Tab-separated table of C-alpha atoms and ligand atoms in Angstrom:
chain	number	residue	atom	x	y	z
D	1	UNK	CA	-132.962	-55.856	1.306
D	2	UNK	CA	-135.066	-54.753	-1.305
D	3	UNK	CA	-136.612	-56.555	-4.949
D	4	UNK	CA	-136.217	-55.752	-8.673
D	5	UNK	CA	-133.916	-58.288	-9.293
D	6	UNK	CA	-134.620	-60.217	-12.451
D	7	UNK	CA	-136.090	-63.842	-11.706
D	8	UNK	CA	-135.142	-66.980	-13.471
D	9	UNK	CA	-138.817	-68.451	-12.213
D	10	UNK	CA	-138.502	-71.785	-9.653
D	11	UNK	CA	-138.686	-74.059	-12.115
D	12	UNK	CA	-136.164	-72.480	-14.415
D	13	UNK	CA	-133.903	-73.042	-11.837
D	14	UNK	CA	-134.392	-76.488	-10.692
D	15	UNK	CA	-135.606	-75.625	-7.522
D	16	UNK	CA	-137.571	-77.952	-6.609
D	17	UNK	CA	-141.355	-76.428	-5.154
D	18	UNK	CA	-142.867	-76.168	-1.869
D	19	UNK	CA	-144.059	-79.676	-1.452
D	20	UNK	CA	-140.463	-81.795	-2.157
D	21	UNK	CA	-137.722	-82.781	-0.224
D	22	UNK	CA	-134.700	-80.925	-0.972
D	23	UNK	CA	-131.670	-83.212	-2.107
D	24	UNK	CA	-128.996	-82.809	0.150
D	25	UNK	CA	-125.943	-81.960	-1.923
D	26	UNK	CA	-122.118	-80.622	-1.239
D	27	UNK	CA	-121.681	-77.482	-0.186
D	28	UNK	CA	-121.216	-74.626	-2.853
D	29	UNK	CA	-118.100	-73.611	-1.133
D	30	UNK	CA	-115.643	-76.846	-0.164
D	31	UNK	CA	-112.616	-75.990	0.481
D	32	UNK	CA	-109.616	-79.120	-0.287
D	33	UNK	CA	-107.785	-80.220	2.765
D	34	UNK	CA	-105.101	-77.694	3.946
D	35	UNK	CA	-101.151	-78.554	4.096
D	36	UNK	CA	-101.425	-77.309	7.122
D	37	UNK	CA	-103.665	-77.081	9.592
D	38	UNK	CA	-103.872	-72.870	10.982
D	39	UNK	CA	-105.725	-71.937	14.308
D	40	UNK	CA	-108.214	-69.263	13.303
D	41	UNK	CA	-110.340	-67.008	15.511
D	42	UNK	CA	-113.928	-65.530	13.389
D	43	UNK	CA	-115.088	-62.492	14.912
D	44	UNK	CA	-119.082	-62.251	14.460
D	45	UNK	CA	-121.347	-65.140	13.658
D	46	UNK	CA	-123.355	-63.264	10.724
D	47	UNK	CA	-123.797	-65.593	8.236
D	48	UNK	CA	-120.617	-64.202	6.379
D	49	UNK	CA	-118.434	-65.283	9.480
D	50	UNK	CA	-120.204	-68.848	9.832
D	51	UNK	CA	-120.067	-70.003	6.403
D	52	UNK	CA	-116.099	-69.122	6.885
D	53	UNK	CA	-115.959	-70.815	10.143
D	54	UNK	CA	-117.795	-74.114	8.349
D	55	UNK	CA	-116.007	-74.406	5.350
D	56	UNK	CA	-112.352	-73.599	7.045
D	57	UNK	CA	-113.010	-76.073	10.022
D	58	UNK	CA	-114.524	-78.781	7.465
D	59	UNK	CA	-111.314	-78.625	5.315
D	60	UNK	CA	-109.573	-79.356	8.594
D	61	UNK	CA	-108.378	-76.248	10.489
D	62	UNK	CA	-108.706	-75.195	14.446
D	63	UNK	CA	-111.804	-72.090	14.372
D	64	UNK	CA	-113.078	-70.384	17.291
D	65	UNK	CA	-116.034	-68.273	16.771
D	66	UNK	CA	-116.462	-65.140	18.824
D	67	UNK	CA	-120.052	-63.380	18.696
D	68	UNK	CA	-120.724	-60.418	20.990
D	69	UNK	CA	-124.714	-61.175	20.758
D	70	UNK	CA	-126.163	-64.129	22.604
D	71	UNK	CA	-126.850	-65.324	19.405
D	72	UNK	CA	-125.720	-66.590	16.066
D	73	UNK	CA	-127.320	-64.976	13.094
D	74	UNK	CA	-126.305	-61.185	13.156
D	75	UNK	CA	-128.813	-59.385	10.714
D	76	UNK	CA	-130.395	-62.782	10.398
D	77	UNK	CA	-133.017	-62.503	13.271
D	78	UNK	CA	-136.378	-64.307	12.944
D	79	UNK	CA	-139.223	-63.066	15.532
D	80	UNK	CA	-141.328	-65.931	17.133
D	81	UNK	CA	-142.885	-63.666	20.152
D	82	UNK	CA	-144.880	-61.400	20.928
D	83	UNK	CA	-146.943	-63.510	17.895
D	84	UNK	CA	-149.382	-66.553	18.184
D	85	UNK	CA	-147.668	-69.880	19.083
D	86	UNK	CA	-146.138	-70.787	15.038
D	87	UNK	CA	-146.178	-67.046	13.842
D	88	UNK	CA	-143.269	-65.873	13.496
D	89	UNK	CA	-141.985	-62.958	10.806
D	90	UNK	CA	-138.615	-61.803	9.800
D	91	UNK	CA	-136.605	-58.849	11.534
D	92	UNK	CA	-133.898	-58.607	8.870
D	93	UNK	CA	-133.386	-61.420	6.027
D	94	UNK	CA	-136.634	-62.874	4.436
D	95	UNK	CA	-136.725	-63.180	0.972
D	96	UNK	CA	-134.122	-65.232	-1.801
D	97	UNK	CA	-134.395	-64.301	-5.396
D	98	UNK	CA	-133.636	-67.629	-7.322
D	99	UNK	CA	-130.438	-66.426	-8.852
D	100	UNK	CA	-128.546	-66.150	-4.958
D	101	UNK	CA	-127.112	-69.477	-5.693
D	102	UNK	CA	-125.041	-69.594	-2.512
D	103	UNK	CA	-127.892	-68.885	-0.090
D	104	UNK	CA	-129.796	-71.820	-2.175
D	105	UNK	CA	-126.863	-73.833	-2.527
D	106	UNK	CA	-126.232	-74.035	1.406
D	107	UNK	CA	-130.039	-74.461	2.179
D	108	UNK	CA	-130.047	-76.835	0.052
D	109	UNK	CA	-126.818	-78.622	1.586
D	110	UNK	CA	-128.599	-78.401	5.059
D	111	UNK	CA	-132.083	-79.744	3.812
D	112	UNK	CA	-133.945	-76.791	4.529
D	113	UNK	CA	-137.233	-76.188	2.727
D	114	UNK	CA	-137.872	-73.570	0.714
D	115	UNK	CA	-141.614	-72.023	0.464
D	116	UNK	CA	-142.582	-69.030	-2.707
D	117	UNK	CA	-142.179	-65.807	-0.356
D	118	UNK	CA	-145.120	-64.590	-2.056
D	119	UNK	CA	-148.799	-65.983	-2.147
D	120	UNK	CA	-150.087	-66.717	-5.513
D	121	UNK	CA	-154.037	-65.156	-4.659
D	122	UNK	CA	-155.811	-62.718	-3.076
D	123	UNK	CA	-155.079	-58.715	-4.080
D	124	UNK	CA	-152.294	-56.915	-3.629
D	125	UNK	CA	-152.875	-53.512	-2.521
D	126	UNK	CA	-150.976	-50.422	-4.291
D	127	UNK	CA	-151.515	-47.099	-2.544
D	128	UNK	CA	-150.326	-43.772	-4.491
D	129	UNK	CA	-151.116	-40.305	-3.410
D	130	UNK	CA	-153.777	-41.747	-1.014
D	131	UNK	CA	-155.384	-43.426	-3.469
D	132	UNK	CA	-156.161	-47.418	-2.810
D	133	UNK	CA	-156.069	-49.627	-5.641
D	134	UNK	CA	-155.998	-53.705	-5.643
D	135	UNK	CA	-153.481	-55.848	-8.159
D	136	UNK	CA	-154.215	-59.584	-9.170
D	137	UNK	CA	-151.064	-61.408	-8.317
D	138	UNK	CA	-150.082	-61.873	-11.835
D	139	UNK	CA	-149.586	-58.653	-12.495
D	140	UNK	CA	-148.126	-57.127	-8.682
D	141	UNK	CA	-145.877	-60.490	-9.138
D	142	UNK	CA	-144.376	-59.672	-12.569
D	143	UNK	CA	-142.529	-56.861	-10.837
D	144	UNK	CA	-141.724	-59.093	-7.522
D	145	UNK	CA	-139.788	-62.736	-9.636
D	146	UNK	CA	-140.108	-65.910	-7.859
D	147	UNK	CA	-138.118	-65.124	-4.495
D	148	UNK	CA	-138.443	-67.981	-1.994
D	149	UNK	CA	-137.986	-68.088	2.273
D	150	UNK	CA	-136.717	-70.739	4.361
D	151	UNK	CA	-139.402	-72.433	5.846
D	152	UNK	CA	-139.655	-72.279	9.698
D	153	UNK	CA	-137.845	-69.283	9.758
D	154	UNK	CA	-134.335	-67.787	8.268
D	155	UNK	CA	-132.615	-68.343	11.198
D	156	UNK	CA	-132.379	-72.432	10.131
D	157	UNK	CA	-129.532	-71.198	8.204
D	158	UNK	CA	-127.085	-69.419	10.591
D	159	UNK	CA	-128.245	-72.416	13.407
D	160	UNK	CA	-127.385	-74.864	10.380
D	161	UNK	CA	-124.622	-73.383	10.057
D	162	UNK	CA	-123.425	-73.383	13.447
D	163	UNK	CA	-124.483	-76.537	14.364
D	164	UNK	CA	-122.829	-78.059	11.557
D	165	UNK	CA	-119.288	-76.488	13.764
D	166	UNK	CA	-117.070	-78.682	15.248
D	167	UNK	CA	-116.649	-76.134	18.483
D	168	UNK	CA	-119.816	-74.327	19.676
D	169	UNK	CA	-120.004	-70.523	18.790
D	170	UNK	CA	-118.800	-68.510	21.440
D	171	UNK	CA	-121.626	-65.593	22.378
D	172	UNK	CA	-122.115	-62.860	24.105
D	173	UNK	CA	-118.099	-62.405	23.650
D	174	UNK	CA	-117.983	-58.808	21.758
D	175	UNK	CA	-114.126	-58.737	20.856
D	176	UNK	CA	-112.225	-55.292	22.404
D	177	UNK	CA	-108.623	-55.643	20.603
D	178	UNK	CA	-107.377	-57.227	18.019
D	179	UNK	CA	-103.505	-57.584	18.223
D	180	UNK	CA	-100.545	-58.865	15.702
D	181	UNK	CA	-97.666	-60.406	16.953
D	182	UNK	CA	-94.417	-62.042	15.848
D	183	UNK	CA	-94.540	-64.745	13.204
D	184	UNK	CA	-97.669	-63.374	11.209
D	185	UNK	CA	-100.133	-64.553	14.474
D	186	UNK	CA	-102.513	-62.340	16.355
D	187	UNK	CA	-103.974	-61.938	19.963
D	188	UNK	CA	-108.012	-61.528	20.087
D	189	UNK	CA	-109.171	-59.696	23.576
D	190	UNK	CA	-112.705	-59.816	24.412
D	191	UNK	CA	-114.448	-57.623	27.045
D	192	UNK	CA	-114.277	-60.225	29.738
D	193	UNK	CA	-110.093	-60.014	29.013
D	194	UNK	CA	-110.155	-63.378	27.784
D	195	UNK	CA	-106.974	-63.885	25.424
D	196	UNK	CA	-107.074	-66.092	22.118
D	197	UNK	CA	-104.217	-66.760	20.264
D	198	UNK	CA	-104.186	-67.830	16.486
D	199	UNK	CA	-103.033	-67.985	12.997
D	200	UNK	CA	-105.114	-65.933	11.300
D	201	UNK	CA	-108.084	-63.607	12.390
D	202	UNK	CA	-111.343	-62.948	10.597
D	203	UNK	CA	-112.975	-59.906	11.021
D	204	UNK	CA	-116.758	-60.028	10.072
D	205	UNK	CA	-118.425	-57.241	11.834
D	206	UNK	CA	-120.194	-54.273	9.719
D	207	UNK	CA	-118.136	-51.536	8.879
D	208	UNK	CA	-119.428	-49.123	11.462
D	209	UNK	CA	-118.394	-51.837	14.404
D	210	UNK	CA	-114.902	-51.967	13.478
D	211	UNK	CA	-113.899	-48.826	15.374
D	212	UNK	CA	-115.235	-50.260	18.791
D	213	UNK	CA	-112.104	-52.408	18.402
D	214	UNK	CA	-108.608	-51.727	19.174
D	215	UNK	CA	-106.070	-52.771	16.406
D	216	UNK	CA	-102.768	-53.155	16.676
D	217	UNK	CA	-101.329	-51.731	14.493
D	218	UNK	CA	-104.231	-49.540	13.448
D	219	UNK	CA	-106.205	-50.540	10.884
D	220	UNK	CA	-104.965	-48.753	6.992
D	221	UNK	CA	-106.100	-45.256	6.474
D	222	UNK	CA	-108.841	-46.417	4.217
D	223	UNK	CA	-110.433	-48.617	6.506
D	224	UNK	CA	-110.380	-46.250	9.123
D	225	UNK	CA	-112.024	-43.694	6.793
D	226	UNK	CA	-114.650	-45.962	6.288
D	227	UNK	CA	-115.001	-47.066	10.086
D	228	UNK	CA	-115.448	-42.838	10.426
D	229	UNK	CA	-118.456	-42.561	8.163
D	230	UNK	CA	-116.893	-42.184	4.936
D	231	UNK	CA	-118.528	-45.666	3.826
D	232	UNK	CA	-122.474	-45.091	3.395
D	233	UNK	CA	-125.202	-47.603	4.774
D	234	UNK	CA	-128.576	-48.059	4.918
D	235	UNK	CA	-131.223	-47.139	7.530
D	236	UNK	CA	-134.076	-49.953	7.831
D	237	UNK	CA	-136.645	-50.328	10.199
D	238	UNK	CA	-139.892	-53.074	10.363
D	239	UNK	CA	-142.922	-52.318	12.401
D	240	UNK	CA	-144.381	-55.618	12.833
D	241	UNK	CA	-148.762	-55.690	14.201
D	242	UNK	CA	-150.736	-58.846	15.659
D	243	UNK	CA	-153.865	-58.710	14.657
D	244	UNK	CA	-156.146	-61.113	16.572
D	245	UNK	CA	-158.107	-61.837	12.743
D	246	UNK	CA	-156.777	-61.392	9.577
D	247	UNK	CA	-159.833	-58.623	8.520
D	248	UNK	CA	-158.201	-57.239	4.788
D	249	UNK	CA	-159.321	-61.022	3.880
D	250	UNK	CA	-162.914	-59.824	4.061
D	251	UNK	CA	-161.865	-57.232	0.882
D	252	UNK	CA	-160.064	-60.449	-0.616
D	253	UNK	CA	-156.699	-58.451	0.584
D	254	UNK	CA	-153.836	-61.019	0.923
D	255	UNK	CA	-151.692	-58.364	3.028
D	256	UNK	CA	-149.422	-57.745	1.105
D	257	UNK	CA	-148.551	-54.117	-1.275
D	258	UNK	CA	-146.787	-51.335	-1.611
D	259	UNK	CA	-147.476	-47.616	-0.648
D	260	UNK	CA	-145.821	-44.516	-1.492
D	261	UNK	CA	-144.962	-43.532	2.266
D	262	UNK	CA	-143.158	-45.513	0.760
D	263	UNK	CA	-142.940	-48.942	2.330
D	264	UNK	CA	-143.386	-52.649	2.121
D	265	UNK	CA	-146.298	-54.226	3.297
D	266	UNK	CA	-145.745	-57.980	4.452
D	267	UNK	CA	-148.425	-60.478	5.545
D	268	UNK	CA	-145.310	-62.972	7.141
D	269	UNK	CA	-148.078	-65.580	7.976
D	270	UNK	CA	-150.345	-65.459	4.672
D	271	UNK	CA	-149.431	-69.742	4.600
D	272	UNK	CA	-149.558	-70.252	8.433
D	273	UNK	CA	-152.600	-71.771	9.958
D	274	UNK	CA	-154.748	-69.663	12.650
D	275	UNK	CA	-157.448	-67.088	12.542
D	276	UNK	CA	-154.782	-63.986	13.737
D	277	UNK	CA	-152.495	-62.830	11.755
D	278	UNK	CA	-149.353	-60.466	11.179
D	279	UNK	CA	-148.607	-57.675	9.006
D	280	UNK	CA	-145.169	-55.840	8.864
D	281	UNK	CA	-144.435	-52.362	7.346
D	282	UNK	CA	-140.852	-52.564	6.089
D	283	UNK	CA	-139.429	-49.121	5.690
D	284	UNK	CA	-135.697	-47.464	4.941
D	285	UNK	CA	-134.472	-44.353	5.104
D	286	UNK	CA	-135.574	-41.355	6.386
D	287	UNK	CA	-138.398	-42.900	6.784
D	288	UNK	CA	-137.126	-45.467	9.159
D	289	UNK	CA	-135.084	-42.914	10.726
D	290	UNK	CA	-138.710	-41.083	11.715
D	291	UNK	CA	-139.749	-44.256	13.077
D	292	UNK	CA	-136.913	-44.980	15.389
D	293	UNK	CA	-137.083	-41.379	17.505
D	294	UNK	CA	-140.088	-42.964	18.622
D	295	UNK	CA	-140.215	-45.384	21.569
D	296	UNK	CA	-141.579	-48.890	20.575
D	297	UNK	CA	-145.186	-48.318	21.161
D	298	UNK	CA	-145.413	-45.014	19.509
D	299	UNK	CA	-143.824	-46.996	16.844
D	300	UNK	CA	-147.033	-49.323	16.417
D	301	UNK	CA	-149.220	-46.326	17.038
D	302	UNK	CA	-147.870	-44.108	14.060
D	303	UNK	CA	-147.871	-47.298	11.705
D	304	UNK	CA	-151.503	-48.214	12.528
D	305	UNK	CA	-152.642	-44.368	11.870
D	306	UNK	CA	-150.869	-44.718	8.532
D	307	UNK	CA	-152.216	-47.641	8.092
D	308	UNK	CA	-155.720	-46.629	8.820
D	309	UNK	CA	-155.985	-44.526	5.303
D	310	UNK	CA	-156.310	-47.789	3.141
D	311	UNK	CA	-156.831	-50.606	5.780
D	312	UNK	CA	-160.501	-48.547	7.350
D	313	UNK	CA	-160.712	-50.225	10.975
D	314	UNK	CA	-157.307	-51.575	11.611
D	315	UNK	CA	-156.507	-50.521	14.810
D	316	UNK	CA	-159.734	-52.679	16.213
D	317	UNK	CA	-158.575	-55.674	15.393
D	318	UNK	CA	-154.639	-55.442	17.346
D	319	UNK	CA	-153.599	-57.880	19.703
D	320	UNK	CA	-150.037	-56.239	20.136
D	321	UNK	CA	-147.043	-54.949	18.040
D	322	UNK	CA	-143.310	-54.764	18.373
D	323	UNK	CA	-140.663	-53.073	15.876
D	324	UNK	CA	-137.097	-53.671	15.102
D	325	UNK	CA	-134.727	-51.008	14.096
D	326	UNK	CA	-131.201	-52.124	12.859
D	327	UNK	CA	-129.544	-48.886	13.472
D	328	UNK	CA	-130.612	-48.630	17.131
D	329	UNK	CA	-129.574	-52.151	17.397
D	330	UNK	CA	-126.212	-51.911	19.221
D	331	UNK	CA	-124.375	-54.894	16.576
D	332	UNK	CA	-125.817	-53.531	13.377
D	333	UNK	CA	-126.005	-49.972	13.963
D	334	UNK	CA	-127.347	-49.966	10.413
D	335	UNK	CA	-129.135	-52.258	8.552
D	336	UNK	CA	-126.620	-52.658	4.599
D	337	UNK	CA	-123.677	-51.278	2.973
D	338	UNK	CA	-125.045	-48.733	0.048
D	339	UNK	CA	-121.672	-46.675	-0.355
D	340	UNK	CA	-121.506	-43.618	-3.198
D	341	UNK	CA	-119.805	-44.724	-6.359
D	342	UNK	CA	-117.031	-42.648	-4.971
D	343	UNK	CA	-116.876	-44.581	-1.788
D	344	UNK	CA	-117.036	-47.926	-3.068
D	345	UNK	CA	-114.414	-47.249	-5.878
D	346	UNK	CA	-112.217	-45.626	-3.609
D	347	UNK	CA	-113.002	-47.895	-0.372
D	348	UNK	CA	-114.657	-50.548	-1.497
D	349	UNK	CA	-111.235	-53.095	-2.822
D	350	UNK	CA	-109.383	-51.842	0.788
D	351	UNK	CA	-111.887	-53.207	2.874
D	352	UNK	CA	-111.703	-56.569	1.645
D	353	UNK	CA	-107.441	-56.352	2.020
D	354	UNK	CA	-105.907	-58.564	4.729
D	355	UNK	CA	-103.714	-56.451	7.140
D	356	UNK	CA	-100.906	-58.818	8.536
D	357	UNK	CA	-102.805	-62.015	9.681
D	358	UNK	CA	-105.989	-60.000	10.482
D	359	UNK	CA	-108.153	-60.824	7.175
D	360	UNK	CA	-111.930	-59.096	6.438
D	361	UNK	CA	-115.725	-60.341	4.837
D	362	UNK	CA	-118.941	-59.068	5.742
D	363	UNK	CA	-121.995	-58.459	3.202
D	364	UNK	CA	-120.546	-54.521	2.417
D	365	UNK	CA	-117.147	-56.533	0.720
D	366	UNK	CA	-119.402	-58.450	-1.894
D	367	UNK	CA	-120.874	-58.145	-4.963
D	368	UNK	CA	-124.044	-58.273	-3.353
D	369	UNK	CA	-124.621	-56.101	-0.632
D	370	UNK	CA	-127.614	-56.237	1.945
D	371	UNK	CA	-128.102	-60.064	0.666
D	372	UNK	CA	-126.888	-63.001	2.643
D	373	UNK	CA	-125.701	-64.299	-0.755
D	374	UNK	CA	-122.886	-61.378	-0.174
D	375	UNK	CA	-122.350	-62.208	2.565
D	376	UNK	CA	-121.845	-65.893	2.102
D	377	UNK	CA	-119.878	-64.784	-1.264
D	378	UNK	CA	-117.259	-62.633	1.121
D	379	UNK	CA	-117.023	-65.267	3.645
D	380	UNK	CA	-115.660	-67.669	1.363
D	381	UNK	CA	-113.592	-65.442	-0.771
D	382	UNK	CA	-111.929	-64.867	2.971
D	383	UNK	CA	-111.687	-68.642	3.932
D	384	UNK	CA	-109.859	-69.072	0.817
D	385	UNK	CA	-107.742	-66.088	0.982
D	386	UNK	CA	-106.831	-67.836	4.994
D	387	UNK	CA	-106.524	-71.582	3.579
D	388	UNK	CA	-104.597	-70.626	0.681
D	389	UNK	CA	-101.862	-68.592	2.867
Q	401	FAD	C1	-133.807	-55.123	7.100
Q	401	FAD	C2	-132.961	-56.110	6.331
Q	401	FAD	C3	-133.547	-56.850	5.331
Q	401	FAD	C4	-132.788	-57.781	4.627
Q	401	FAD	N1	-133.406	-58.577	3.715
Q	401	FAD	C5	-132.722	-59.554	3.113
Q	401	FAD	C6	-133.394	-60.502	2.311
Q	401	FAD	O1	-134.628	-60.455	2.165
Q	401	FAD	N2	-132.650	-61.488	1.720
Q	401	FAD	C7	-131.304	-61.587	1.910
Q	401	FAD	O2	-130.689	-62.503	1.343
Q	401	FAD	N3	-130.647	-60.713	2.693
Q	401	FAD	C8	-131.327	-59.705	3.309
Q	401	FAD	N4	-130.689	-58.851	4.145
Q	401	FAD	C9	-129.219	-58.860	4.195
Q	401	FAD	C10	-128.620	-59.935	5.092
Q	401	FAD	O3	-129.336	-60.027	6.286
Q	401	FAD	C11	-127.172	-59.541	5.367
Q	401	FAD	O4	-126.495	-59.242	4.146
Q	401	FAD	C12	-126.370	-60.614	6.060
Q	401	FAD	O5	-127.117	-61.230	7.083
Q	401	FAD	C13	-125.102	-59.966	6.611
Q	401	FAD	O6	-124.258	-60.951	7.163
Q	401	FAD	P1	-122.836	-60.523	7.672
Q	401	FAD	O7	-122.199	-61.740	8.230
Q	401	FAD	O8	-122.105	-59.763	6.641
Q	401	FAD	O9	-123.090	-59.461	8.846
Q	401	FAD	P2	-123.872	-59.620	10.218
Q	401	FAD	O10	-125.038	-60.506	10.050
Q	401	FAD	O11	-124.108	-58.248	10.723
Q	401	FAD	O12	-122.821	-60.371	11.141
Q	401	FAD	C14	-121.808	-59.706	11.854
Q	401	FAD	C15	-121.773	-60.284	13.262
Q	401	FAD	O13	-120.721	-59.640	13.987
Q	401	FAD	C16	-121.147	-59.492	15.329
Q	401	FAD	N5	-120.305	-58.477	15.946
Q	401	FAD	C17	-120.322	-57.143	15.774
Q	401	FAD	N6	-119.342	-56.568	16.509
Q	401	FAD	C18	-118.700	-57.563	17.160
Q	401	FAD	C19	-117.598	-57.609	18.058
Q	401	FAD	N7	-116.954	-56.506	18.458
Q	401	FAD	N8	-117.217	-58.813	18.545
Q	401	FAD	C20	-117.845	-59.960	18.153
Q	401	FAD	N9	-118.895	-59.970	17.298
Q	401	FAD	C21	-119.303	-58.785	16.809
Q	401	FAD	C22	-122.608	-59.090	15.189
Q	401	FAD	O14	-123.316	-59.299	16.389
Q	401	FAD	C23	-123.054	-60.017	14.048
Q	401	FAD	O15	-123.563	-61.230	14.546
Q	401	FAD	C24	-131.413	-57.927	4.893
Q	401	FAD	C25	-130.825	-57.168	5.901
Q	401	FAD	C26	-131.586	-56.273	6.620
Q	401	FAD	C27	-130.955	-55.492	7.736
C-alpha cells in the first residue's frame, strides 16, 4: 500500500540496521497449548491464512492449508524474471513502516534481514504539472519515515512461514464449497472434488473471492452484500522496466520520486550490484484501471512515453518490461480493502463474525488494511477465536 504513516526512525525502535544479524526471538503471536487438539482446514495461503496455520499447528492442532495458486504468498509476490540474474522487484508488498510490529516481529522470529527501503543519496525526483524538480533525501525522506524491506525478497516471509508448517501447503487447490455439518464440523470441496473434513474452517480469501464459493448454509446477508460489491477495494497496478544501464545516475537521479500522474516511482535495485537496473511505476486507481485495458506490452509502452517527459532518452536504454495488475489477477481481483465509512461501519464487524464452524481473516478484517501487518493482525485474532472455542 501506500506511505504517510508516522515513523518511529530504526533506531527508535530497536531495529537493529542493515549490517546485523537479527536475534531470533518468539513469535509475536504464540498461542498456549490447546485442551484439545481440533482438525482445521485454512483456505488461502496469504500471509493472513499462514500465520493462522503456524501459530494454530505450533500450539498443537491438525491444519491443512488449501491455496488455489501454485504458490504461497497471495498478494505477496516478488518478481525475479524477466530481470538480470539477482534483480528482482516487488509485485505487491514491499515496504514496512517501523511501527508494523507483527510483520517485524515474525521477520524477526524467522531471521530475515531487514534493509532501509529507501536509499539515503542521490535526488529524488518530484514532477508537478510537467515540471521536473530534484529533492535531497533529507528532505523527500521526511515525508517517506524509515520503512524497511525484507532482504532477498518479501516472499521469505510467506515461504518462512510455510516452511515453518508441519504439513506442506496444499496449491493449486482453489476451494468450490464450503459445507457445515452435524456437530459444529464442516466439509471443504475443492475443484478436483477432493473432500476434507474438519473442526473448524478458515476462510482467508479477499472479499470479492468469497462468492466463487458455495456455502452451506449461505453466507449472512452482510457478507454476501459485501461479496456483491457493497465492500469497496482498491485498484493497483505496477509497470515494472529493465533498463540495460541505470542512465538517471548520470543526473545524480537515484530512481526514485513522485509525479502527479500521479504515481510512485521505484528504483527496486538502487542496493543491488550490476550495471542494469529496474524502475517500477506504482499506480492505483483509475489510473491503474487505464493501464490494465492495455495488453502487457502496451503497458510498458505507455509508461515509457510518460516517462519520457522527465527521464529525456528512456526508452533507449530498455532491455524489457513486464507489469502486474492485481485486479486482472484471477486470486486478487483487486489489490486492498478501502471500504466507505458507511461500508466499513455497517460491514466491516460482520465480516470478521464466525458462521457455525466456518471462521474469517484476511487484510480487509484488520485495523490495517492493504498491510501485511493486517493481515497478520486478522490471522491471529482468527487462530485465537478457533483455539479458544
Ligand atoms: C500493490 C500492493 C502493494 C502493497 N504494498 C504493501 C507494502 O508495501 N507493505 C505491506 O505491509 N503490505 C502491502 N500490501 C498489502 C499486503 O500485500 C496484503 O495486505 C497482504 O498480503 C494480504 O494478505 P491476506 O492473507 O489477507 O490476503 P491474500 O494475500 O490475498 O491471501 C489470500 C489467499 O487466498 C487464495 N485464494 C483465493 N481464493 C481461493 C480459493 N477459492 N481457494 C483457495 N485459495 C484461495 C489466494 O490465492 C491468496 O493466496 C500491498 C498490497 C498490494 C496489492
Amino acid at each position: 500500500m501506500g506511505g504517510g504513516l508516522a515513523g518511529a526512525g530504526l533506531a527508535g525502535l530497536g531495529l537493529v540496521t542493515c549490517s546485523s544479524p537479527l536475534e531470533p526471538e518468539e513469535t509475536p503471536g504464540a498461542l498456549t497449548p490447546p485442551s484439545r487438539a481440533l482438525q482445521i482446514v485454512v483456505v488461502g495461503a496469504g500471509v493472513s491464512g499462514l500465520v493462522a496455520a503456524f501459530e494454530l499447528s505450533r500450539a498443537g492442532h491438525d491444519v491443512t492449508v488449501l491455496e488455489a495458486r501454485e504458490r504461497v504468498g497471495g498478494r505477496v509476490l516478488t518478481l525475479r524474471s524477466p530481470f538480470a540474474p539477482g534483480h528482482f522487484a516487488e509485485a505487491g508488498a514491499a515496504r514496512i513502516p517501523p511501527e508494523h510490529d507483527l510483520t517485524l516481529g515474525y521477520a524477526r522470529h524467522f531471521g530475515l534481514q531487514l534493509d532501509r527501503f529507501y536509499p539515503e543519496d542521490g535526488l529524488f525526483l518530484r514532477v508537478r504539472s510537467g515540471e521536473r524538480a530534484t529533492v535531497p533525501p533529507s528532505s523527500f525522506l521526511s515525508d517517506w519515515p524509515d520503512f524497511v524491506k525484507i532482504r532477498g525478497g518479501t516472499d521469505r516471509l510467506p515461504a518462512a512461514f510455510a516452511n515453518g508448517l508441519d504439513r506442506s501447503v496444499i496449491t493449486a487447490a482453489p476451494v468450490t464449497e464450503i459445507a457445515a455439518g452435524a456437530g459444529n464440523t464442516a466439509r471443504t470441496t475443492t475443484s478436483d472434488g477432493r473432500n476434507y473434513l474438519s473442526d473448524r474452517v478458515l476462510v482467508t480469501v479477499p472479499v470479492p473471492l468469497l462468492s466463487t464459493i458455495r456455502f452451506s448454509p449461505p453466507l449472512s446477508a452482510a457478507k454476501t452484500e459485501a461479496m456483491n460489491g457493497g465492500f469497496h477495494y482498491q485498484s493497483a497496478t505496477r509497470v515494472f522496466v529493465r533498463f540495460r544501464s541505470r542512465f538517471w545516475e548520470t543526473d545524480d537521479l537515484n530512481g526514485w520520486g513522485t509525479t502527479d500522474w500521479p504515481e510512485e516511482l521505484w528504483h527496486p535495485t538502487w542496493d543491488a550490484p550490476g550495471p542494469e537496473g529496474v524502475l517500477l511505476t506504482y499506480v492505483r486507481g483509475k489510473r491503474a484501471d487505464e493501464l490494465d485495458a492495455l495488453d502487457e506490452e502496451a503497458r510498458v509502452a505507455r509508461v515509457l512515453a510518460h516517462w519520457e517527459e522527465f527521464l529525456p532518452g528512456a526508452a533507449g536504454h530498455v532491455a524489457t518490461g513486464t507489469s502486474h495488475s492485481w485486479q486482472r489477477d484471477p486470486w486478487s481481483r483487486a489489490a486492498w480493502a478501502e471500504p466507505t465509512p458507511t461500508q466499513d461501519s455497517e460491514l466491516g464487524s460482520p465480516l470478521a463474525r464466525p458462521e457455525g464452524p466456518v471462521h474469517f481473516a484476511g487484510e480487509h478484517i484488520s485495523g490495517a488494511r492493504g498491510w501485511m501487518n493486517g493481515a497478520l493482525e486478522s490471522g491471529l485474532r482468527a487462530a485465537r477465536e478457533m483455539h479458544e472455542s
